[in-house]
Tab-separated table of C-alpha atoms in Angstrom:
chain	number	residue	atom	x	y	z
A	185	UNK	CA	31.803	-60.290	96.143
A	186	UNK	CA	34.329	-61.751	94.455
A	187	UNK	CA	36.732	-64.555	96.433
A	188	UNK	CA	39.540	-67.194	95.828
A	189	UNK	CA	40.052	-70.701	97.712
A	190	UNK	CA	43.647	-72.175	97.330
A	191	UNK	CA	42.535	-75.913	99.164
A	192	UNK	CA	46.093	-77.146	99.684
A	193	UNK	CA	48.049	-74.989	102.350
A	194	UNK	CA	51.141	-76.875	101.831
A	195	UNK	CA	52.108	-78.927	99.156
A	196	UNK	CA	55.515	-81.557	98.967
A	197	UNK	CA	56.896	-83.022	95.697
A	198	UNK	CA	60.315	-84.300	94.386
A	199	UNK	CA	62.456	-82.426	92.146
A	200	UNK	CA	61.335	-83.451	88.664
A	201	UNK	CA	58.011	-84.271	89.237
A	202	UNK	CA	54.910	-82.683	87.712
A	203	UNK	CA	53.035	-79.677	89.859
A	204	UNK	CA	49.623	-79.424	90.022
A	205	UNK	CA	48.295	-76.372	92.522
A	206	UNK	CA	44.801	-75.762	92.913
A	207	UNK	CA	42.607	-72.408	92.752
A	208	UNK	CA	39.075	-72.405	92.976
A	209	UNK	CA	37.054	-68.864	92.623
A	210	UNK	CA	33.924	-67.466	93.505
A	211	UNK	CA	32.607	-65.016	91.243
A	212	UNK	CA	29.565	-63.957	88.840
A	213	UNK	CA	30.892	-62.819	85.910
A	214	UNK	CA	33.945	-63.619	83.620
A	215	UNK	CA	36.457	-62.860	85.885
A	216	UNK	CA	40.539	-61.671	85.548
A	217	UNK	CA	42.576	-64.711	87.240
A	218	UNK	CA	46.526	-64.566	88.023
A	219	UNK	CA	48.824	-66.680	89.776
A	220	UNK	CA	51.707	-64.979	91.602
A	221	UNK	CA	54.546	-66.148	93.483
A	222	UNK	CA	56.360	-65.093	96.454
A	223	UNK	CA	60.043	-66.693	96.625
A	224	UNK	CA	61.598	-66.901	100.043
A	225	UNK	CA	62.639	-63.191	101.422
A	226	UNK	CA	61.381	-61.647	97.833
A	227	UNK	CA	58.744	-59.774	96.849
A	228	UNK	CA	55.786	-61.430	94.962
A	229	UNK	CA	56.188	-61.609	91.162
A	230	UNK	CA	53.521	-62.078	88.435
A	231	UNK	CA	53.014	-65.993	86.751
A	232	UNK	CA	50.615	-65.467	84.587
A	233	UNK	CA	47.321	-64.231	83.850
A	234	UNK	CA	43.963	-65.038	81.916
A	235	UNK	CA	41.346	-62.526	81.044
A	236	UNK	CA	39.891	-63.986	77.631
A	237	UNK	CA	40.535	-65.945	74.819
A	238	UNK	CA	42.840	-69.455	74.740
A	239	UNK	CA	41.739	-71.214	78.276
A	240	UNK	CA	45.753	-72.500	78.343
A	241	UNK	CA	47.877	-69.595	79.333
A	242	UNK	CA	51.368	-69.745	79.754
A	243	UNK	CA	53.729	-67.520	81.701
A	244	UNK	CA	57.293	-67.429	83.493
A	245	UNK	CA	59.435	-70.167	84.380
A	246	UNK	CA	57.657	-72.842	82.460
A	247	UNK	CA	54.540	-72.775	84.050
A	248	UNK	CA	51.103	-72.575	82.943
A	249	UNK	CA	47.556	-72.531	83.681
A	250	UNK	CA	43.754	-73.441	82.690
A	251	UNK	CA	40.593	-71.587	82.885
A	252	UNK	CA	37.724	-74.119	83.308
A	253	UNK	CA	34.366	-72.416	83.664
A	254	UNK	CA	32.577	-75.083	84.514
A	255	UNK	CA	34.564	-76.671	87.464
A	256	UNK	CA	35.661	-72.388	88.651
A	257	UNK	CA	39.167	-73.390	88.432
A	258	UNK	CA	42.316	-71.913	87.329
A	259	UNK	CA	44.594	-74.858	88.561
A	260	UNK	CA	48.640	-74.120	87.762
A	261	UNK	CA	50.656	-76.367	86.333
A	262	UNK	CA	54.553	-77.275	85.724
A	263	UNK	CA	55.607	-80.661	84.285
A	264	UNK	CA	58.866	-81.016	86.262
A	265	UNK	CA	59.623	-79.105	89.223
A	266	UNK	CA	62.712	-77.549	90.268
A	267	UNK	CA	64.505	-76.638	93.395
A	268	UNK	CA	64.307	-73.234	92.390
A	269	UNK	CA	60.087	-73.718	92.201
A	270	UNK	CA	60.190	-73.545	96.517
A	271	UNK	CA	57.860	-70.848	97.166
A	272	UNK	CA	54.374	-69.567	98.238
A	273	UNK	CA	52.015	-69.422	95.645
A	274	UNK	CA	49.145	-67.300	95.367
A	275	UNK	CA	46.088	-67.550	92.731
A	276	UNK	CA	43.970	-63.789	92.522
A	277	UNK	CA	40.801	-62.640	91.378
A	278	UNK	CA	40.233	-59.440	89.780
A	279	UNK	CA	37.346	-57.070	88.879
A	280	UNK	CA	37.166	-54.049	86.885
A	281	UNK	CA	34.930	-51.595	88.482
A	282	UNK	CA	35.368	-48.742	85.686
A	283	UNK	CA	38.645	-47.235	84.162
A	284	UNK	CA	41.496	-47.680	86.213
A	285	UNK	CA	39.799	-48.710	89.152
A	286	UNK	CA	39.825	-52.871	89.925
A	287	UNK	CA	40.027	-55.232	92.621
A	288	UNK	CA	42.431	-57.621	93.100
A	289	UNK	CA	41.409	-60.500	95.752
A	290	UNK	CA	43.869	-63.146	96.793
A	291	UNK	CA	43.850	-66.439	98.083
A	292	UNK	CA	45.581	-67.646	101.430
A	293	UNK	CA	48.509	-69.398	99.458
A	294	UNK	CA	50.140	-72.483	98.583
A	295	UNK	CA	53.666	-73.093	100.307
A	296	UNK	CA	55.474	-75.562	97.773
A	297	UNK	CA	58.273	-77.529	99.016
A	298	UNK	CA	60.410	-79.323	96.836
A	299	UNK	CA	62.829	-82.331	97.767
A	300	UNK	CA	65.737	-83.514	96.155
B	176	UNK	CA	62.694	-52.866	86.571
B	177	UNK	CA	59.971	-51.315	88.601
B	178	UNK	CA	61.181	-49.881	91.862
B	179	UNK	CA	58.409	-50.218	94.755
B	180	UNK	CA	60.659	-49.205	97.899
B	181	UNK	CA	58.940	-49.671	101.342
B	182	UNK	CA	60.860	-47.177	103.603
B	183	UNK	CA	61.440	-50.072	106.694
B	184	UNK	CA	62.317	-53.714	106.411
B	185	UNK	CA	61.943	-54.297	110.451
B	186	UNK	CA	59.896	-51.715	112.694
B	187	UNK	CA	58.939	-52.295	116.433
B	188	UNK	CA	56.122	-50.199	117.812
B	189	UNK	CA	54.708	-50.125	121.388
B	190	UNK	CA	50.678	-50.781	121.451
B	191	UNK	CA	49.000	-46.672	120.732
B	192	UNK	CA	51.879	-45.053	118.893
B	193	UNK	CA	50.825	-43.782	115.620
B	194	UNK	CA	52.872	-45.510	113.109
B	195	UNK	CA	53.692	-44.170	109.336
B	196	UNK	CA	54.681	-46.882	106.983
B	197	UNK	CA	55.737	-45.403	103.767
B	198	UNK	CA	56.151	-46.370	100.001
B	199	UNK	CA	57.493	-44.986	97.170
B	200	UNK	CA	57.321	-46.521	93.506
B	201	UNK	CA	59.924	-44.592	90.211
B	202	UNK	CA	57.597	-45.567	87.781
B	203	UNK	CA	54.751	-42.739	87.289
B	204	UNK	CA	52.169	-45.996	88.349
B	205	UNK	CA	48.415	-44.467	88.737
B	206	UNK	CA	47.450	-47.099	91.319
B	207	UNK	CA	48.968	-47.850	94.713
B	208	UNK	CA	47.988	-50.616	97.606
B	209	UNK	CA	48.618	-51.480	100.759
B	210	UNK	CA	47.782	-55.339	101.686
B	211	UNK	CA	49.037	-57.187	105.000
B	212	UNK	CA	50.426	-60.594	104.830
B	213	UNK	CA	49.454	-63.128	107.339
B	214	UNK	CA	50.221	-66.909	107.359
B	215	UNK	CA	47.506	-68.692	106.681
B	216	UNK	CA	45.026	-65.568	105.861
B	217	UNK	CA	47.314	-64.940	102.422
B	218	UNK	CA	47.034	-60.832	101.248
B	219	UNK	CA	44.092	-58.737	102.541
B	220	UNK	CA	43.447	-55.391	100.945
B	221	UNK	CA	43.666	-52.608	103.686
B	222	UNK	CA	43.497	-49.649	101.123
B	223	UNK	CA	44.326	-48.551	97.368
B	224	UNK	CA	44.165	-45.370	95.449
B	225	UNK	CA	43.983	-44.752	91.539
B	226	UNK	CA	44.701	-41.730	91.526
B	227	UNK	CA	46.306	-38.911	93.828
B	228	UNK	CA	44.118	-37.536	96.943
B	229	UNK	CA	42.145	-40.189	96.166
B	230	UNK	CA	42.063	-43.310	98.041
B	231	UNK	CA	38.902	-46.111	98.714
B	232	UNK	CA	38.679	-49.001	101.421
B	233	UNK	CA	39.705	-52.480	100.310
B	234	UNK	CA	38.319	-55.810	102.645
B	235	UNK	CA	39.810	-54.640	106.166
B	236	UNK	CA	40.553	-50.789	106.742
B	237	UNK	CA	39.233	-50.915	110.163
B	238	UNK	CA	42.324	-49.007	112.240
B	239	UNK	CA	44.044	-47.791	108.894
B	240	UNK	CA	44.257	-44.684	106.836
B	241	UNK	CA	46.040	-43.749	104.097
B	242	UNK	CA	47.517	-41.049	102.506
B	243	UNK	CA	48.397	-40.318	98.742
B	244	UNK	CA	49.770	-36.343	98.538
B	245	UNK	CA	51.809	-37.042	95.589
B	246	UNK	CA	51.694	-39.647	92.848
B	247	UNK	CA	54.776	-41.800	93.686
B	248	UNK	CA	54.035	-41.978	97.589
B	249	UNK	CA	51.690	-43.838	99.581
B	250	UNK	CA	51.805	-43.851	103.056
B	251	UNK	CA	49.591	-46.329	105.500
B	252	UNK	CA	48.802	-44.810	108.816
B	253	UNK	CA	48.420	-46.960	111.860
B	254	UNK	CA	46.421	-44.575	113.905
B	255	UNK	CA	46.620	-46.087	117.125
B	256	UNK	CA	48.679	-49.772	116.595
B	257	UNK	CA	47.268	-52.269	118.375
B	258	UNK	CA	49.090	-55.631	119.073
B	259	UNK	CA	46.433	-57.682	116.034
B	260	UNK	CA	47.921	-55.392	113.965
B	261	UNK	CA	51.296	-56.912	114.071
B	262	UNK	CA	52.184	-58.826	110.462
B	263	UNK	CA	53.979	-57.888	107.641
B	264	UNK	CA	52.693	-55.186	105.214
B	265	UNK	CA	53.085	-55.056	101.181
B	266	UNK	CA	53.067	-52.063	99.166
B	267	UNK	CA	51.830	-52.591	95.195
B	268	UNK	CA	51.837	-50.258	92.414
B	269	UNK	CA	50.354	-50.845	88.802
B	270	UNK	CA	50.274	-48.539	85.447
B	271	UNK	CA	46.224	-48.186	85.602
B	272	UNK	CA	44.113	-49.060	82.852
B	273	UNK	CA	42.459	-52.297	81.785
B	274	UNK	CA	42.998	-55.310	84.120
B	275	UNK	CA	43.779	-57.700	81.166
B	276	UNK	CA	46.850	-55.928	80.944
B	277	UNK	CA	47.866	-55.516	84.722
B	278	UNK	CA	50.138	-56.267	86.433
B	279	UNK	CA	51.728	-55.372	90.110
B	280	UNK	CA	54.505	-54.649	91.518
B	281	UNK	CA	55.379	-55.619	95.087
B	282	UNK	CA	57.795	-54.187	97.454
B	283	UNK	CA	59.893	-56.092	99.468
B	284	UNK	CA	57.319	-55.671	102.656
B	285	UNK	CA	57.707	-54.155	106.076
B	286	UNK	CA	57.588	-56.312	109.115
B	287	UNK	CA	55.689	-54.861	111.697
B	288	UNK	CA	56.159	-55.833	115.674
B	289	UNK	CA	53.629	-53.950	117.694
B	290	UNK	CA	54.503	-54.825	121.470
């Protein structure tokens, strides 16, 4: 079965700085990888998302992310935060099982705080 | 936009009432799930469905069912809440079709208090 580890349950950087967050996965196959993000009192909201070709992916509000195969990472990335970037973030593992049918396994989350 | 409404922002329940938690999505979306939301467990998968009447177990349906009459409604039943089942519950809905191109939708949760 297919799983996710987030490692760092809380994060703390200063407006400005660069973002790393870290997702590790578990899985034996190629596997669907997305990053969402829950902003405080909002629903959670797609990143980005990497299911094949260029190991870079980019998505919303300047972030982006790499698939490395070797390490079973899909760490995201932002080269200067904002106060806006506050938030729980949560990297997800998906596999097709036929048609429309998939799962879609989360981690336990990153919260991201962000001082001025 | 998407529209995944969750019928409750706040409910209280005492500890054996059944409990309906509803969900509705405006966008003709095949799939629907519920997950819970915990703090430091992230999203667990109680239950999805791709398709109406048809519904499978995710990674914890133990003290759940579900319910999927009608394409744009999916309704989690608590049938007998217990007090571990107090947390906050997120309805998703997706088009269907390859997971490259998916993506869900969240609603804006329901809170759940069982007492």
């Amino acid at each position: 079965a297919q799983s996710v580890t987030q490692p760092d349950i809380h994060i703390t950087v200063s407006e400005g700085a660069s973002l790393e967050l870290r997702c590790n996965y578990s899985y034996g196959a190629t596997p669907y990888l997305f990053w969402y993000v829950q902003s405080p009192g909002q629903g959670l909201q797609l990143l980005l998302k990497y299911f094949s070709g260029d190991t870079l992916v980019q998505g919303i509000k300047g972030f982006e992310a790499e698939f490395k195969r070797s390490q079973s990472s899909f760490n995201l990335r932002k080269p200067s935060v904002h106060w806006s970037d506050a938030a729980e973030y949560f990297c997800a593992v998906g596999v097709q099982r036929g048609g429309s049918n998939y799962k879609l396994t989360f981690g336990k989350g990153t919260l991201l705080t962000v001082n001025p | 936009d998407v529209k995944v409404t969750q019928s409750s922002r706040y409910l209280v329940k005492r500890t054996g009432e059944k409990v309906f938690l509803e969900c509705v999505q405006d966008m003709d979306h095949e799939n629907m799930f519920w997950y819970r939301q915990d703090p430091g467990l992230g999203l667990r998968l109680i239950y999805f469905s791709y398709d109406v009447k048809m519904k499978e177990k995710g990674d914890i349906p133990e003290g759940y069912s579900v319910s999927r009459e009608k394409k744009e409604r999916f309704s989690l039943i608590l049938e007998s809440a217990s007090t571990n089942q107090t947390s906050m519950y997120l309805c998703a809905s997706s088009l269907g079709g390859l997971l490259g191109n998916e993506k869900l939708f969240f609603g804006s949760g329901t809170q759940l208090s069982v007492l």
